Coordinates of C-alpha atoms in Angstrom, one line a residue:
Chain B
M1 CA -23.6 20.9 62.0
T2 CA -21.0 23.1 63.7
P3 CA -22.5 25.1 66.8
D4 CA -22.6 28.9 66.4
P5 CA -19.8 29.8 68.8
I6 CA -21.5 32.2 70.7
F7 CA -23.6 28.7 72.0
R8 CA -20.8 26.8 72.4
S9 CA -20.4 27.4 75.9
E10 CA -21.9 29.0 79.4
S11 CA -18.6 31.8 79.1
A12 CA -19.0 32.7 75.4
R13 CA -22.4 33.2 76.0
M14 CA -22.6 35.7 78.9
N15 CA -19.0 37.6 78.1
T16 CA -20.6 39.6 75.2
A17 CA -21.4 43.3 75.2
A18 CA -25.0 42.4 74.5
E19 CA -25.1 40.6 77.7
A20 CA -23.3 43.1 79.4
R21 CA -26.5 45.1 79.5
F22 CA -28.1 42.6 81.7
R23 CA -25.2 42.7 84.4
I24 CA -26.9 44.9 87.4
Q25 CA -27.1 48.5 87.1
S26 CA -26.6 50.0 90.2
P27 CA -23.3 49.4 92.3
P28 CA -23.4 48.7 96.1
D29 CA -24.3 51.5 98.2
T30 CA -21.8 50.4 101.0
H31 CA -21.9 53.8 102.8
R32 CA -18.0 53.7 103.2
A33 CA -16.5 55.8 105.9
V34 CA -13.5 57.2 105.6
K35 CA -11.7 59.6 108.4
V36 CA -8.8 61.6 106.2
I37 CA -6.0 63.2 108.7
D38 CA -3.6 65.6 107.4
L39 CA -0.7 64.7 109.4
D40 CA 0.9 67.7 108.8
T41 CA -1.8 70.4 110.3
A42 CA -3.5 68.0 112.6
S43 CA -3.8 69.5 116.2
A44 CA -3.3 67.3 119.2
S45 CA -6.8 67.6 120.1
E46 CA -8.0 66.9 116.3
I47 CA -6.3 63.8 116.5
T48 CA -7.8 62.6 120.2
R49 CA -11.2 63.4 118.1
L50 CA -10.3 61.0 115.1
L51 CA -9.4 58.4 117.5
G52 CA -12.9 58.9 119.0
E53 CA -14.4 58.2 115.8
V54 CA -12.4 54.8 114.5
D55 CA -15.0 52.8 115.5
E56 CA -17.3 54.3 112.8
A57 CA -14.4 53.9 109.9
D58 CA -13.9 52.0 107.4
L59 CA -10.4 53.4 106.3
V60 CA -8.5 55.7 108.0
L61 CA -6.5 57.9 105.4
M62 CA -3.4 59.5 107.2
L63 CA -2.1 62.4 104.6
V64 CA 1.7 63.6 105.7
S65 CA 4.7 65.5 103.5
A66 CA 7.7 63.2 103.1
G67 CA 10.4 64.9 105.6
A68 CA 7.5 65.6 107.8
D69 CA 7.0 64.7 111.6
A70 CA 4.4 61.6 111.7
E71 CA 4.9 60.6 114.6
A72 CA 1.0 60.4 115.3
A73 CA 0.7 57.5 112.8
A74 CA 1.5 55.2 115.5
R75 CA -1.2 56.4 117.8
I76 CA -3.5 56.2 115.0
G77 CA -2.6 53.3 113.6
E78 CA -2.8 51.3 117.2
A79 CA -6.5 52.6 117.3
C80 CA -7.1 51.3 113.7
S81 CA -5.0 48.0 114.6
A82 CA -7.3 47.3 117.2
R83 CA -10.7 47.6 115.7
R84 CA -8.8 46.3 112.6
V85 CA -10.2 49.5 110.6
M86 CA -8.0 49.8 107.1
T87 CA -5.1 52.3 107.1
H88 CA -3.9 54.1 104.2
T89 CA -1.1 56.6 104.1
V90 CA -0.2 59.3 101.5
I91 CA 3.0 60.3 101.3
V92 CA 3.6 63.8 99.4
R93 CA 7.2 64.0 98.3
A94 CA 8.3 67.4 97.1
S95 CA 11.2 67.2 94.5
A96 CA 13.5 68.8 96.4
V97 CA 12.8 66.6 100.0
S98 CA 16.1 63.7 100.2
D99 CA 15.6 60.0 100.6
E100 CA 16.7 60.6 104.5
A101 CA 13.2 62.7 105.1
L102 CA 11.6 60.8 103.0
S103 CA 12.8 57.5 105.3
R104 CA 12.2 59.4 108.3
T105 CA 9.0 59.8 107.4
L106 CA 8.3 55.8 106.0
A107 CA 10.1 54.6 109.4
Q108 CA 7.0 56.6 111.6
V109 CA 4.3 55.3 108.8
R110 CA 4.8 52.1 107.4
P111 CA 4.2 49.8 110.8
W112 CA 1.1 51.3 110.7
S113 CA -0.4 51.7 107.5
L114 CA -1.7 48.5 105.5
M115 CA -0.8 50.6 102.2
V116 CA 1.5 53.5 101.6
V117 CA 1.0 55.5 98.1
V118 CA 4.4 58.1 97.4
V119 CA 2.9 60.6 95.4
N120 CA 4.9 64.0 93.6
D121 CA 1.7 65.7 93.7
E122 CA -1.1 66.6 96.0
D123 CA -3.8 66.3 93.4
Y124 CA -3.7 62.4 93.6
V125 CA -5.3 63.0 97.3
D126 CA -8.4 63.7 96.0
D127 CA -8.5 61.1 92.9
I128 CA -7.6 58.3 95.4
L129 CA -10.5 59.3 97.5
R130 CA -13.0 59.7 95.1
S131 CA -11.6 56.2 93.4
F132 CA -13.2 54.9 96.6
R133 CA -16.3 56.4 96.3
Chain X
M1 CA -14.6 53.9 90.6
L2 CA -14.3 55.9 87.5
R3 CA -16.8 58.4 86.2
T4 CA -18.2 56.8 82.8
D5 CA -16.2 59.3 80.8
Q6 CA -13.4 58.7 82.2
N7 CA -13.8 55.1 81.5
D8 CA -14.1 55.6 77.8
L9 CA -11.3 58.2 77.4
L10 CA -9.4 55.2 79.0
T11 CA -10.8 52.3 76.5
R12 CA -11.2 53.8 74.0
T13 CA -8.1 53.8 71.5
G14 CA -9.2 54.1 68.0
P15 CA -7.7 57.4 65.6
D16 CA -9.8 59.1 66.4
T17 CA -9.4 59.1 70.3
P18 CA -7.9 61.1 73.1
F19 CA -6.0 58.1 74.2
G20 CA -5.8 56.6 70.6
R21 CA -3.9 59.5 69.6
M22 CA -1.6 59.7 72.7
F23 CA -1.4 55.6 72.5
R24 CA 0.3 56.6 68.2
C25 CA 3.4 58.6 70.5
Y26 CA 5.1 55.1 71.3
W27 CA 6.4 52.2 69.1
I28 CA 4.4 49.1 70.0
P29 CA 4.2 45.1 69.1
A30 CA 3.0 44.7 66.2
L31 CA 3.6 41.1 65.6
L32 CA 6.1 38.5 66.1
A33 CA 9.1 38.0 63.7
E34 CA 8.1 34.2 63.0
E35 CA 5.0 34.9 62.0
L36 CA 7.0 36.7 58.6
P37 CA 9.4 34.0 58.5
E38 CA 11.0 34.3 54.8
N39 CA 10.8 36.4 52.0
D40 CA 7.6 36.2 50.0
C41 CA 5.8 34.8 52.6
P42 CA 2.3 35.2 53.2
P43 CA 0.4 38.1 54.4
V44 CA -1.1 38.6 57.5
R45 CA -3.8 40.4 58.8
V46 CA -3.5 42.7 61.9
K47 CA -5.5 44.8 63.8
L48 CA -3.7 47.1 66.3
L49 CA -6.0 50.6 67.9
S50 CA -8.8 49.6 65.6
E51 CA -7.0 49.8 62.3
R52 CA -7.4 46.8 59.8
L53 CA -3.8 46.6 58.5
I54 CA -1.9 43.6 56.5
A55 CA 1.3 42.9 57.1
F56 CA 4.1 41.5 54.4
R57 CA 8.0 40.4 53.7
D58 CA 8.9 41.3 50.3
T59 CA 11.3 39.8 48.4
E60 CA 14.2 42.1 49.7
G61 CA 12.8 41.1 53.1
R62 CA 11.4 44.3 53.8
Y63 CA 8.8 44.5 56.6
G64 CA 5.6 46.7 55.8
L65 CA 2.7 47.2 57.6
M66 CA -0.4 49.3 55.6
D67 CA -4.0 49.6 55.2
E68 CA -5.2 45.9 54.3
F69 CA -7.8 46.7 51.5
C70 CA -6.9 48.0 48.0
A71 CA -7.5 51.7 47.0
H72 CA -9.2 50.7 43.9
R73 CA -12.2 48.3 45.1
G74 CA -11.6 47.9 48.6
I75 CA -9.9 44.0 48.6
S76 CA -8.3 42.8 51.7
L77 CA -4.7 42.4 50.6
W78 CA -5.1 39.2 52.8
F79 CA -5.8 37.4 49.5
G80 CA -2.9 39.2 47.6
R81 CA -0.2 37.4 46.0
N82 CA 3.0 38.6 47.8
E83 CA 5.5 38.9 44.8
E84 CA 8.7 40.9 43.1
C85 CA 9.3 43.2 45.7
G86 CA 5.5 43.7 46.3
L87 CA 1.9 43.1 47.5
R88 CA -0.8 42.2 44.5
C89 CA -4.1 42.0 44.8
P90 CA -5.4 39.2 42.9
Y91 CA -8.8 41.2 42.0
H92 CA -7.6 43.3 39.0
G93 CA -3.1 43.3 39.4
W94 CA -3.0 46.3 42.0
K95 CA 0.4 46.4 43.4
Y96 CA 1.9 48.2 46.6
D97 CA 5.3 48.4 48.2
V98 CA 6.4 47.7 51.8
T99 CA 5.7 51.6 52.2
G100 CA 2.1 51.2 50.7
Q101 CA 2.9 52.9 47.5
C102 CA 1.1 51.2 44.4
V103 CA 3.5 51.2 41.5
D104 CA 1.8 49.0 39.5
M105 CA -2.2 48.9 37.6
P106 CA -2.3 47.0 35.3
N107 CA -5.8 47.9 34.3
E108 CA -4.9 51.2 33.1
P109 CA -3.0 52.1 30.3
E110 CA 0.8 51.3 30.1
H111 CA 3.0 53.8 31.3
S112 CA 0.3 55.5 32.7
A113 CA 1.7 57.8 35.8
F114 CA -1.8 57.4 38.1
A115 CA -0.5 54.6 40.0
K116 CA 1.9 57.3 41.3
K117 CA -1.1 59.5 43.2
V118 CA -2.5 56.1 45.3
K119 CA -0.4 55.0 48.2
L120 CA -2.7 53.2 51.2
K121 CA -1.4 54.8 54.4
S122 CA 1.7 52.8 56.4
Y123 CA 3.3 52.6 59.2
P124 CA 7.2 51.4 59.8
L125 CA 7.4 48.0 60.8
V126 CA 10.4 47.1 62.8
E127 CA 12.0 44.2 63.9
R128 CA 14.2 44.0 66.9
G129 CA 14.2 40.8 69.6
G130 CA 12.3 38.9 67.6
V131 CA 9.5 41.1 67.7
L132 CA 8.0 43.3 64.5
W133 CA 7.3 46.8 66.5
T134 CA 5.1 49.3 65.1
Y135 CA 5.0 53.2 65.5
M136 CA 1.3 54.3 64.0
G137 CA 1.7 57.9 64.7
P138 CA 2.8 61.7 62.8
F139 CA 5.9 60.8 60.8
E140 CA 7.7 63.7 62.2
S141 CA 7.0 63.0 66.3
Q142 CA 8.7 59.2 65.5
P143 CA 11.0 58.6 68.5
P144 CA 13.8 56.3 68.3
L145 CA 13.3 52.4 68.3
P146 CA 12.2 50.9 72.1
E147 CA 14.8 49.7 74.0
Y148 CA 13.1 47.6 76.4
E149 CA 15.8 45.2 77.5
F150 CA 13.7 41.8 77.0
A151 CA 14.3 43.3 73.2
M152 CA 17.6 44.4 73.5
V153 CA 19.4 41.1 75.0
P154 CA 21.2 38.6 72.5
P155 CA 18.1 35.9 71.2
A156 CA 19.5 33.2 72.9
Q157 CA 18.2 34.9 76.0
T158 CA 15.1 36.3 75.2
Y159 CA 11.8 34.1 74.1
T160 CA 8.5 36.2 73.3
S161 CA 4.7 35.1 73.0
K162 CA 1.8 36.3 72.6
R163 CA -2.2 35.8 73.1
W164 CA -5.3 36.7 71.3
Q165 CA -7.5 38.3 74.9
E166 CA -11.2 38.7 74.6
C167 CA -11.7 42.0 76.5
N168 CA -10.5 45.7 76.4
W169 CA -6.7 46.3 76.9
M170 CA -7.0 48.3 80.2
Q171 CA -9.1 45.2 81.8
A172 CA -5.5 42.9 80.9
M173 CA -3.1 45.7 82.0
E174 CA -4.6 46.7 85.0
G175 CA -4.2 42.2 86.1
G176 CA -0.5 43.0 85.4
I177 CA -0.1 45.6 87.8
D178 CA -2.5 44.0 90.5
S179 CA -0.6 42.6 92.9
S180 CA -3.1 41.5 95.9
H181 CA -4.6 38.8 93.6
V182 CA -1.1 36.7 93.2
S183 CA -1.4 35.2 96.7
F184 CA -5.2 34.4 95.9
L185 CA -5.6 33.2 92.0
H186 CA -1.9 32.2 91.2
R187 CA -1.3 30.3 94.8
G188 CA -1.5 26.6 93.7
D189 CA 1.3 27.3 90.6
L190 CA 3.7 28.9 92.5
H191 CA 5.5 25.4 93.6
T192 CA 5.2 23.5 90.9
D193 CA 6.0 25.4 87.5
P194 CA 8.9 25.5 86.0
L195 CA 9.7 28.8 85.9
F196 CA 8.7 29.8 89.4
K197 CA 9.7 26.9 91.7
G198 CA 12.7 26.9 94.3
A199 CA 13.3 30.4 94.8
R200 CA 14.4 31.3 98.7
G201 CA 11.9 35.0 97.2
N202 CA 8.9 31.8 97.1
Q203 CA 9.4 30.9 101.2
Y204 CA 8.9 34.9 102.0
N205 CA 5.7 34.8 100.1
L206 CA 4.6 31.2 101.8
G207 CA 5.5 32.8 105.0
D208 CA 3.9 36.2 104.8
M209 CA 0.2 35.6 103.2
R210 CA -0.8 39.3 104.2
P211 CA 1.5 41.8 101.9
V212 CA 1.9 45.5 102.9
F213 CA 1.9 47.5 99.4
E214 CA 3.3 50.8 98.4
V215 CA 2.3 52.3 95.0
V216 CA 5.4 55.2 94.0
E217 CA 5.9 57.1 91.2
S218 CA 8.5 56.8 88.5
E219 CA 9.8 58.8 85.9
G220 CA 7.7 56.2 83.2
G221 CA 4.8 55.4 85.1
L222 CA 5.0 53.5 88.7
Y223 CA 6.6 50.9 91.2
I224 CA 4.3 48.9 92.7
G225 CA 6.4 47.1 95.7
A226 CA 4.5 44.3 97.4
R227 CA 6.1 44.1 101.1
R228 CA 6.7 40.9 103.4
N229 CA 8.7 40.2 106.3
A230 CA 11.9 38.8 106.0
E231 CA 15.1 37.7 108.7
D232 CA 16.0 40.2 111.3
G233 CA 13.1 43.0 111.3
N234 CA 14.3 43.3 107.2
Y235 CA 11.4 43.2 104.5
Y236 CA 11.1 41.3 101.6
W237 CA 10.2 43.5 98.5
R238 CA 8.8 42.8 95.5
I239 CA 8.8 45.4 92.7
T240 CA 6.6 45.9 89.8
Q241 CA 7.6 47.8 86.9
W242 CA 4.9 49.3 85.0
V243 CA 6.0 52.0 82.2
M244 CA 3.3 54.0 79.8
P245 CA 0.7 53.3 78.7
S246 CA 1.2 49.2 78.8
Y247 CA 4.6 47.7 79.8
T248 CA 4.5 45.9 83.1
M249 CA 7.5 43.9 84.6
I250 CA 7.1 40.8 86.9
P251 CA 9.8 40.6 89.7
P252 CA 12.0 37.8 89.4
R253 CA 12.2 35.0 91.6
G254 CA 15.8 33.5 92.4
T255 CA 17.8 32.3 89.2
H256 CA 14.7 32.5 87.3
S257 CA 14.5 34.2 83.9
V258 CA 13.1 38.2 84.2
H259 CA 9.2 38.2 82.2
G260 CA 6.6 40.8 81.9
H261 CA 3.9 42.1 79.3
F262 CA 2.6 44.1 77.1
W263 CA -0.9 44.7 76.4
I264 CA -1.9 46.0 73.0
P265 CA -5.2 47.0 71.7
I266 CA -6.2 45.0 69.0
D267 CA -10.0 47.3 69.2
D268 CA -12.0 48.3 72.0
E269 CA -12.8 45.0 72.7
N270 CA -9.8 42.9 72.6
C271 CA -6.4 42.9 73.2
W272 CA -2.6 40.8 72.4
A273 CA -1.1 39.8 75.7
W274 CA 2.4 40.0 74.6
S275 CA 4.3 37.9 77.5
F276 CA 8.5 37.9 77.5
D277 CA 11.5 36.1 79.5
Y278 CA 14.4 36.6 79.0
H279 CA 17.9 36.7 81.3
P280 CA 20.1 39.8 80.8
T281 CA 23.1 37.4 81.9
R282 CA 22.8 33.5 80.2
D283 CA 21.2 32.1 77.4
L284 CA 17.6 30.5 78.3
T285 CA 17.8 26.5 78.6
D286 CA 16.5 23.8 76.3
A287 CA 13.8 22.9 79.5
E288 CA 13.3 26.7 79.7
L289 CA 12.3 27.0 76.8
A290 CA 10.6 24.2 76.5
A291 CA 8.4 24.7 79.4
M292 CA 7.6 28.1 77.6
R293 CA 6.6 27.0 74.6
S294 CA 4.5 24.1 76.5
G295 CA 2.3 27.3 77.9
K296 CA 4.2 27.4 81.0
G297 CA 5.0 30.6 83.1
I298 CA 3.4 33.5 82.1
H299 CA 2.4 31.4 78.9
A300 CA -0.4 30.2 77.2
K301 CA -1.3 26.9 75.2
V302 CA -1.8 28.9 71.7
D303 CA -3.7 27.7 68.4
A304 CA -2.2 28.9 64.3
N305 CA -4.0 32.3 65.2
Y306 CA -2.6 32.7 69.1
R307 CA -5.7 32.3 70.3
P308 CA -5.4 30.1 73.4
L309 CA -6.5 26.7 73.3
A310 CA -8.5 27.6 76.7
N311 CA -10.4 30.1 75.6
K312 CA -14.5 31.0 76.5
D313 CA -15.8 28.5 73.7
N314 CA -15.2 25.7 76.2
D315 CA -15.5 27.0 79.3
Y316 CA -11.6 27.4 80.0
L317 CA -11.3 23.8 80.5
M318 CA -12.8 24.8 83.6
D319 CA -11.6 21.7 85.8
R320 CA -14.2 21.5 89.4
A321 CA -11.9 18.8 90.7
A322 CA -9.0 20.6 90.4
Q323 CA -10.3 23.3 92.2
K324 CA -12.0 21.7 94.8
A325 CA -8.6 19.9 95.6
G326 CA -6.5 22.7 96.0
R327 CA -4.4 21.8 92.3
T328 CA -5.5 25.0 91.4
Y329 CA -7.0 27.9 92.8
S330 CA -9.8 28.7 90.6
G331 CA -10.3 25.8 88.5
I332 CA -8.6 27.2 85.2
E333 CA -4.4 25.8 84.7
G334 CA -1.8 28.1 83.9
F335 CA -1.6 31.3 85.0
A336 CA -2.2 33.7 82.1
M337 CA -5.6 31.7 81.4
Q338 CA -6.2 32.0 85.5
D339 CA -6.1 35.8 84.6
A340 CA -7.5 36.0 81.4
S341 CA -10.5 34.1 81.8
L342 CA -11.2 36.2 85.4
Q343 CA -10.8 39.4 83.3
E344 CA -12.9 38.1 80.2
S345 CA -15.3 37.5 82.3
M346 CA -15.8 41.0 82.9
G347 CA -17.0 41.6 79.5
P348 CA -15.7 43.2 76.7
V349 CA -15.2 46.7 78.2
V350 CA -16.0 46.6 81.8
D351 CA -17.5 49.5 83.6
R352 CA -16.1 51.2 86.6
A353 CA -18.3 53.1 87.4
K354 CA -20.1 50.1 89.1
E355 CA -16.7 48.7 91.3
T356 CA -16.1 48.9 94.5
L357 CA -12.2 49.5 94.8
V358 CA -10.1 48.9 98.1
S359 CA -6.8 50.1 99.5
T360 CA -4.9 47.3 98.1
D361 CA -6.3 48.3 94.3
S362 CA -4.3 52.0 94.6
G363 CA -1.7 50.8 92.1
I364 CA -4.8 49.8 89.7
I365 CA -6.1 53.5 91.4
M366 CA -2.8 55.3 90.6
A367 CA -2.3 53.9 86.7
R368 CA -5.7 55.5 85.6
Q369 CA -5.0 58.4 86.8
K370 CA -1.5 59.0 85.7
L371 CA -3.0 57.8 82.1
L372 CA -5.7 60.6 82.7
R373 CA -3.4 62.9 83.8
A374 CA -0.6 62.3 80.3
I375 CA -4.2 62.4 78.0
K376 CA -5.2 65.5 79.2
A377 CA -1.5 67.2 79.2
F378 CA -1.0 65.4 75.5
T379 CA -4.2 66.6 74.2
E380 CA -4.3 69.6 75.6
Q381 CA -0.1 71.0 75.4
G382 CA 1.0 68.5 73.6
V383 CA 2.7 67.3 76.3
T384 CA 4.6 63.5 75.3
P385 CA 4.1 61.6 77.8
P386 CA 5.5 59.6 80.4
G387 CA 7.5 55.7 78.5
V388 CA 8.4 57.8 75.0
A389 CA 11.7 57.9 76.3
L390 CA 14.4 55.7 76.1
D391 CA 15.2 55.7 79.6
H392 CA 12.0 55.5 81.0
Q393 CA 12.1 51.4 79.0
R394 CA 15.1 50.8 80.7
V395 CA 14.2 49.8 83.9
R396 CA 13.5 46.2 85.4
S397 CA 11.6 44.9 88.4
A398 CA 13.5 43.5 91.4
A399 CA 13.1 41.3 93.8
V400 CA 15.4 42.3 97.2
V401 CA 15.4 42.2 100.8
L402 CA 16.2 46.0 102.6
P403 CA 15.6 47.4 106.0
P404 CA 12.7 48.6 107.1
D405 CA 12.7 52.3 107.3
Q406 CA 14.6 52.4 103.2
P407 CA 12.5 53.6 100.4
F408 CA 12.5 50.8 97.8
K409 CA 12.7 53.3 94.9
D410 CA 15.8 55.0 96.4
A411 CA 17.5 51.6 98.8
A412 CA 17.1 49.9 95.1
R413 CA 17.7 52.4 92.8
E414 CA 20.2 50.6 90.4
A415 CA 18.7 47.6 90.9
L416 CA 15.6 49.1 89.1
I417 CA 17.5 50.2 86.4
A418 CA 18.5 47.3 83.6
H419 CA 22.4 47.1 83.3
P420 CA 23.3 44.9 79.8
G421 CA 25.2 42.3 81.1
V422 CA 24.6 43.0 85.0
A423 CA 22.1 39.9 86.9
P424 CA 18.8 41.0 88.1
A425 CA 18.5 41.9 91.8
S426 CA 16.4 38.2 92.6
V427 CA 15.8 36.6 96.0

């Protein structure tokens, strides 16, 4: 007799919707510490304060407008690199911003960002943060 | 992570769901042309977006795609007789043409007009590039036929396969834009697979195992750039294209063909993984075609029903010795089943409320958010979603070396557009 396909293998048994009900119901509580800094508006003192908090961070997210000065990314990135903290930069590009202006910002953030996202709408920032929980 | 309601929104594509209605804005691949090889050949059962359909090719060579079940007593027309320009139900002889119109009702009085009042729901089915495409939305909103480059080049320059994947389409599609898994899951195959090996770009991959990613919005979806160090301070970029809702193009390697996927829902727990390889300027060689047909590259060995020979019933032919020796990273052979085995293990529909994403998942995060925004705009304001316009479809992936401060979207602008007869940008 041919065995029921569902019993042919471990993978077949375990990949069903019925079995999915028995997967762990609670995700791990990572208590991930995310520090967000808006490079467009952050003052020197705010950046200095953030540098003091990098030790406790799991992720530092830098927010900057395309064409804006992102020189502070180097200070932040250096501190994160020394402490092995993930750096993530979101560049918001308004439709009128030129390629050259975006290039300038990219040149400042790329050496210090392990992930760069270029978006046309600032609303994505909240969605990205919520995705990290 | 996603909230449960967002996860439901993205994973449900039946006819009465918000995403189901939006998915029906697009032409989607329905069958390989080889599945209906000649006039009056056997009909083929098709399930798409949770709808049971029957496809057939009539005596005049016209293609039809319609409700699988006879309007009379609900018999599957897969049992039907494909004859004299119509598909005839074997139970009582009702016969339908390719538009779903009942044209003969032999158990009614001769010359009865009742048959004219019976029409099965049907959709257009059109061959392009060896693929039979369908559009399942409202007639008045039907867009022009799709113009993805793989389907537009001469037949000798393109090859397409499909395989059944036993999980929700989003799980499969997200794998297609998850660039960071390549350095792990597929590392054993880059130098041995005949459709990948030998490219100079492979050396950049080898020399820098920690790529840095950039995700940039495009008109039709996203560019996902993976950046590695090259000579003289330059960057080697591999730029993946994602065009909404489910078209992905993998960056090419050297002079190899260009490849990518479509991920099409069968229902909410199964999908078709379509895989294509093409070259814009030359015929595929016999060796390349033989490799693709034997399941190399992004293709898979499948049975007559397009189910992979390595599947969950045989534990995907797991080879622990190969895993231990490093011949394959996961113990599963071939790019396609390396991906599918893991994605199916997530369950039929993964619960994204329980996942723990990190920064390198930003391509996936952005794709979800763009889809959610498009569904909202389409549902609330009737906005045509990205990916319907032909300009959004005429794109290419690229592999390029650029100066360190260049935005790849702009510096490689022409390389990311499909120009007929122009070689791909590849390293």
